Short mmCIF file of C-alpha atoms in Angstrom, two decimals:
data_model
loop_
_atom_site.label_atom_id
_atom_site.label_comp_id
_atom_site.label_asym_id
_atom_site.label_seq_id
_atom_site.Cartn_x
_atom_site.Cartn_y
_atom_site.Cartn_z
CA MET A 63 79.02 2.09 11.72
CA PRO A 64 79.75 1.37 8.04
CA GLY A 65 82.51 -1.13 8.78
CA ARG A 66 80.15 -3.58 10.42
CA GLY A 67 77.92 -3.79 7.45
CA LYS A 68 80.82 -4.40 5.13
CA HIS A 69 81.08 -8.14 5.83
CA ARG A 70 77.36 -8.88 5.96
CA ARG A 71 75.41 -10.00 2.97
CA PRO A 72 71.91 -8.82 3.49
CA ARG A 73 69.23 -11.20 2.31
CA ILE A 74 67.48 -9.62 -0.58
CA ASN A 75 64.06 -10.58 -1.78
CA PRO A 76 64.33 -11.65 -5.43
CA LEU A 77 61.42 -9.40 -6.27
CA THR A 78 63.30 -6.33 -5.01
CA ARG A 79 66.95 -7.26 -5.78
CA GLY A 80 67.02 -5.04 -8.83
CA PHE A 81 66.37 -1.95 -6.72
CA ILE A 82 69.68 -2.20 -4.70
CA ALA A 83 72.43 0.27 -5.68
CA ALA A 84 76.09 0.36 -4.50
CA GLY A 85 76.97 3.07 -1.99
CA THR A 86 80.13 4.64 -0.70
CA GLY A 87 82.05 2.96 2.04
CA GLY A 88 80.65 -0.48 1.20
CA ALA A 89 77.20 0.27 2.60
CA ALA A 90 74.28 -0.49 0.36
CA LEU A 91 71.90 2.36 -0.46
CA THR A 92 68.42 1.06 -0.96
CA LEU A 93 65.92 2.81 -3.13
CA PRO A 94 62.46 3.27 -1.63
CA LEU A 95 61.34 -0.32 -1.88
CA LEU A 96 58.36 0.20 0.40
CA GLY A 97 56.72 2.48 -2.07
CA ALA A 98 57.28 0.06 -4.93
CA THR A 99 56.05 -2.91 -2.96
CA HIS A 100 53.01 -0.99 -1.72
CA ALA A 101 52.14 0.13 -5.22
CA SER A 102 52.38 -3.44 -6.45
CA ALA A 103 50.11 -4.69 -3.64
CA ALA A 104 47.58 -1.89 -4.04
CA GLU A 105 47.16 -2.35 -7.77
CA PRO A 106 44.76 -5.35 -7.64
CA GLN A 107 42.58 -3.50 -5.13
CA SER A 108 41.99 -0.58 -7.47
CA THR A 109 39.85 -2.67 -9.81
CA PRO A 110 37.11 -3.59 -7.28
CA ALA A 111 37.07 0.01 -6.06
CA ALA A 112 36.45 1.20 -9.59
CA VAL A 113 33.76 -1.40 -10.11
CA GLN A 114 32.01 -0.41 -6.90
CA SER A 115 31.92 3.22 -7.93
CA VAL A 116 29.74 2.41 -10.93
CA PRO A 117 26.12 3.19 -9.96
CA ARG A 118 23.64 0.35 -10.15
CA ALA A 119 20.87 0.64 -12.68
CA VAL A 120 17.63 1.88 -11.12
CA GLN A 121 14.48 0.04 -12.11
CA PRO A 122 12.05 2.52 -13.71
CA ALA A 123 8.71 2.96 -12.00
CA LYS A 124 5.91 1.02 -13.68
CA SER A 125 2.27 1.97 -13.40
CA LEU A 126 -0.48 -0.61 -13.03
CA THR A 127 -4.19 -0.44 -12.32
CA TYR A 128 -5.34 -2.15 -9.13
CA THR A 129 -8.89 -3.01 -8.06
CA VAL A 130 -9.59 -2.70 -4.35
CA THR A 131 -10.82 -5.91 -2.72
CA LYS A 132 -12.44 -6.63 0.63
CA GLY A 133 -10.13 -5.89 3.56
CA ASP A 134 -7.75 -3.67 1.56
CA SER A 135 -6.21 -0.46 2.84
CA LEU A 136 -3.89 2.05 1.18
CA ALA A 137 -1.11 1.03 3.57
CA ARG A 138 -1.48 -2.65 2.68
CA ILE A 139 -1.51 -1.98 -1.06
CA ALA A 140 1.50 0.35 -0.83
CA ASP A 141 3.41 -2.26 1.17
CA THR A 142 2.51 -5.06 -1.24
CA TYR A 143 3.81 -3.12 -4.23
CA ASP A 144 6.70 -1.30 -2.48
CA VAL A 145 5.27 2.06 -3.51
CA SER A 146 7.88 4.78 -3.10
CA GLY A 147 6.54 7.18 -0.49
CA GLY A 148 4.19 4.56 1.00
CA TRP A 149 0.46 4.95 1.44
CA LYS A 150 0.70 8.75 1.52
CA GLN A 151 2.10 8.85 -2.02
CA LEU A 152 -0.46 6.25 -3.14
CA TYR A 153 -3.24 8.43 -1.69
CA LYS A 154 -1.77 11.55 -3.34
CA ASP A 155 -1.71 9.79 -6.72
CA ASN A 156 -5.33 8.64 -6.34
CA ARG A 157 -6.96 11.39 -4.29
CA ALA A 158 -9.43 12.23 -7.07
CA ALA A 159 -10.74 8.65 -6.96
CA VAL A 160 -10.46 8.05 -3.20
CA GLY A 161 -11.85 11.34 -1.98
CA ASP A 162 -11.01 13.32 1.15
CA ASN A 163 -10.80 10.35 3.53
CA PRO A 164 -7.94 7.90 2.78
CA LYS A 165 -9.49 5.34 5.14
CA LEU A 166 -12.56 4.97 2.95
CA ILE A 167 -11.70 2.72 0.02
CA HIS A 168 -14.22 0.17 -1.17
CA PRO A 169 -14.20 -3.04 -3.21
CA GLY A 170 -14.28 -2.23 -6.92
CA LEU A 171 -12.41 1.10 -6.65
CA LYS A 172 -9.62 1.43 -9.23
CA LEU A 173 -6.25 2.77 -8.12
CA LYS A 174 -3.14 3.68 -10.11
CA VAL A 175 -0.14 2.05 -8.43
CA LYS A 176 3.48 2.90 -9.28
CA THR A 177 5.93 0.04 -8.74
CA THR A 178 9.06 -1.40 -10.35
CA LYS A 179 8.75 -3.70 -13.35
CA ALA A 180 10.51 -6.57 -11.59
CA HIS A 181 8.41 -6.25 -8.47
CA ALA A 182 5.20 -6.00 -10.44
CA ALA A 183 6.08 -9.24 -12.23
CA LYS A 184 6.75 -10.99 -8.91
CA LYS A 185 3.34 -9.93 -7.61
CA THR A 186 1.66 -11.22 -10.79
CA ALA A 187 0.20 -7.77 -11.40
CA THR A 188 -0.21 -6.53 -14.96
CA PRO A 189 1.54 -3.24 -15.83
CA SER A 190 -0.70 -0.84 -17.68
CA SER A 191 1.77 -0.76 -20.58
CA ALA A 192 1.63 -4.51 -21.22
CA PRO A 193 -1.19 -6.92 -22.15
CA ALA A 194 -2.67 -8.93 -19.29
CA LYS A 195 -1.49 -12.50 -18.84
CA PRO A 196 -3.47 -15.07 -16.86
CA ALA A 197 -1.83 -16.09 -13.57
CA ALA A 198 -2.12 -19.65 -12.27
CA LYS A 199 -3.49 -19.73 -8.70
CA PRO A 200 -1.85 -16.62 -7.22
CA ALA A 201 -0.92 -16.78 -3.54
CA THR A 202 -3.53 -15.72 -1.00
CA GLY A 203 -3.31 -12.01 -0.23
CA VAL A 204 -1.39 -11.14 -3.42
CA ALA A 205 -3.06 -8.22 -5.12
CA GLN A 206 -4.49 -8.78 -8.56
CA ALA A 207 -4.60 -6.51 -11.58
CA THR A 208 -7.88 -4.91 -12.54
CA GLN A 209 -10.05 -6.82 -14.94
CA ALA A 210 -11.77 -4.72 -17.54
CA SER A 211 -15.10 -6.34 -16.75
CA ALA A 212 -15.05 -5.39 -13.05
CA LYS A 213 -17.87 -3.04 -12.07
CA THR A 214 -16.73 0.07 -10.27
CA TYR A 215 -18.50 2.73 -8.22
CA ALA A 216 -17.72 6.35 -7.55
CA ASN A 217 -16.36 7.04 -4.07
CA ASN A 218 -19.21 9.39 -3.16
CA LEU A 219 -22.79 9.18 -1.90
CA ASP A 220 -24.19 8.21 -5.29
CA GLY A 221 -21.61 5.44 -5.72
CA TRP A 222 -22.14 4.11 -2.16
CA ILE A 223 -25.91 3.88 -2.65
CA ARG A 224 -25.57 2.15 -6.03
CA GLU A 225 -23.06 -0.36 -4.68
CA ALA A 226 -25.30 -1.04 -1.68
CA LEU A 227 -28.31 -1.60 -3.96
CA ASP A 228 -26.38 -4.17 -6.02
CA ILE A 229 -25.42 -6.05 -2.84
CA MET A 230 -28.97 -5.82 -1.52
CA ALA A 231 -30.31 -7.24 -4.79
CA GLN A 232 -28.00 -10.25 -4.39
CA LYS A 233 -29.15 -10.77 -0.78
CA GLY A 234 -32.85 -10.19 -1.43
CA ILE A 235 -33.04 -7.01 0.69
CA PRO A 236 -35.68 -4.57 -0.58
CA GLY A 237 -35.14 -0.84 -1.04
CA SER A 238 -34.84 1.86 -3.67
CA TYR A 239 -32.34 4.60 -4.44
CA ASP A 240 -34.81 7.31 -3.49
CA GLY A 241 -35.77 5.62 -0.22
CA ILE A 242 -32.13 5.22 0.82
CA HIS A 243 -31.12 8.73 -0.26
CA ARG A 244 -34.06 10.37 1.52
CA ASN A 245 -33.25 8.69 4.82
CA ILE A 246 -29.51 9.35 4.55
CA MET A 247 -30.04 13.07 4.06
CA ARG A 248 -32.32 13.20 7.10
CA GLU A 249 -30.05 11.13 9.35
CA SER A 250 -26.53 12.31 8.44
CA SER A 251 -26.68 14.78 5.53
CA GLY A 252 -24.47 12.32 3.63
CA ASN A 253 -21.58 12.28 6.12
CA PRO A 254 -20.33 8.66 6.54
CA LEU A 255 -18.46 9.62 9.73
CA ALA A 256 -21.46 11.24 11.44
CA ILE A 257 -22.00 10.21 15.07
CA ASN A 258 -24.73 11.23 17.53
CA ASN A 259 -23.28 11.87 20.97
CA TRP A 260 -26.27 13.50 22.62
CA ASP A 261 -29.44 11.37 22.33
CA SER A 262 -30.70 8.49 24.49
CA ASN A 263 -28.67 5.93 22.57
CA ALA A 264 -25.49 7.91 23.24
CA ALA A 265 -26.44 8.21 26.91
CA ALA A 266 -26.76 4.41 27.00
CA GLY A 267 -23.29 4.05 25.52
CA THR A 268 -24.34 3.08 21.99
CA PRO A 269 -24.29 6.25 19.86
CA SER A 270 -25.79 6.18 16.38
CA LYS A 271 -23.15 6.08 13.63
CA GLY A 272 -22.66 6.53 9.91
CA LEU A 273 -24.86 7.48 6.97
CA LEU A 274 -28.06 5.95 8.35
CA GLN A 275 -27.19 6.39 12.05
CA VAL A 276 -27.09 2.75 13.11
CA ILE A 277 -26.15 1.77 16.66
CA ASP A 278 -23.51 -0.94 17.13
CA PRO A 279 -25.86 -3.72 18.35
CA THR A 280 -28.18 -3.21 15.36
CA PHE A 281 -25.24 -3.11 12.98
CA ALA A 282 -23.86 -6.35 14.41
CA ALA A 283 -27.25 -8.09 14.21
CA TYR A 284 -28.03 -6.98 10.64
CA HIS A 285 -24.55 -6.76 9.13
CA VAL A 286 -24.58 -8.03 5.54
CA PRO A 287 -21.83 -10.59 4.76
CA GLY A 288 -19.42 -9.42 2.12
CA THR A 289 -19.23 -5.86 3.46
CA PRO A 290 -16.68 -4.56 6.00
CA PHE A 291 -17.63 -5.04 9.64
CA ASP A 292 -17.41 -1.30 10.24
CA PRO A 293 -20.45 0.92 10.89
CA PHE A 294 -18.56 3.89 9.44
CA ASP A 295 -18.07 2.10 6.13
CA PRO A 296 -20.72 3.71 3.87
CA VAL A 297 -21.77 0.55 2.02
CA ALA A 298 -21.77 -1.62 5.14
CA ASN A 299 -23.82 0.99 7.01
CA ILE A 300 -26.41 1.32 4.23
CA THR A 301 -26.89 -2.42 3.72
CA ALA A 302 -27.13 -3.15 7.45
CA ALA A 303 -29.65 -0.34 7.97
CA CYS A 304 -31.74 -1.49 5.01
CA ASN A 305 -31.60 -5.08 6.26
CA TYR A 306 -32.89 -3.88 9.64
CA ALA A 307 -35.57 -1.69 8.03
CA ALA A 308 -36.74 -4.60 5.88
CA ASP A 309 -37.09 -6.77 8.99
CA ARG A 310 -39.00 -4.15 10.97
CA TYR A 311 -40.81 -2.00 8.39
CA GLY A 312 -40.80 -4.12 5.24
CA SER A 313 -38.39 -1.81 3.42
CA ILE A 314 -36.28 1.30 3.92
CA ASP A 315 -38.74 2.92 1.52
CA ASN A 316 -41.37 2.76 4.29
CA VAL A 317 -39.18 4.75 6.70
CA ASN A 318 -39.93 8.45 6.79
CA GLY A 319 -38.68 9.42 10.23
CA PRO A 320 -36.63 8.17 13.17
CA TYR A 321 -36.45 4.40 13.12
#
C-alpha cells in the first residue's frame, strides 16, 4: 500500500543514496543497487584472478653428464635428478651406452641426464653447458658430475673384462684377457644372465650363474670388495670367479674346462 510508505523515511546507506529516485504516489523507486554494489565488491577480486591466469615460467631442461657409482640404478638416478619420465626416459636417452638390459649399469659408465637448471644446482651437479665448479663436501648419496679424468668402460663383454682386470690388478688377483674370455665363451657364451638349471649343482639347489657360471656359495666366499654383491653382475662375477680360480688353480689362465 503506497500510503503506508509515505510517512516512513527509509534508512539509506550513504554509499547508495545517490541512486534513489522519486516515484509517483510518494513511493521511492530504487535503481538496481544490488548490481552496483556487487560490481563494486567484485572489482578487487578480478585482479588476483587475472594474475592467477598468467602461466608460470617453466624451467628449461638442462643436460648434465653423470658417472655411475657403486650401488646406483637408473631409478635412483632418475629420482635424484627428477628426470621427466623417470628411469624409463633415462634408459631411453642412454640405451646406446647402457645396452639391452637397464638393470646392468656399472661404476664408471657415463649417462646423459636431463634435469632443470635449478634442481641441478641444488644437487651440486655440473650442467654440460657450464664449467665445472668444485663442491665442498657434498651430502652422502648426492650424485656427482662426471670428472673428465674418470676411466670408463664399454657396457659389453670387452668392457666388463677390462674393468675386471683393472680391479684384479688392484687386488693382486692373476689372470689375462685371453684366459677370462676363453672361459666365458665356454661357460656362458658371453651372456651375463646365463643360469644352469639342469646339472648337479642345480639339483642341489645352487645353480651356476653369470658369465663364468659361479654358484652362490663360491661367489659369496670369493666376492671381491668394491664390486656389487650380485652374481649376475658381469664384473662381480668375473672377479669372483678369477679369485676362486687363483686360489684353486693358480690363475684363471690355467682353467681349460669345467672348474
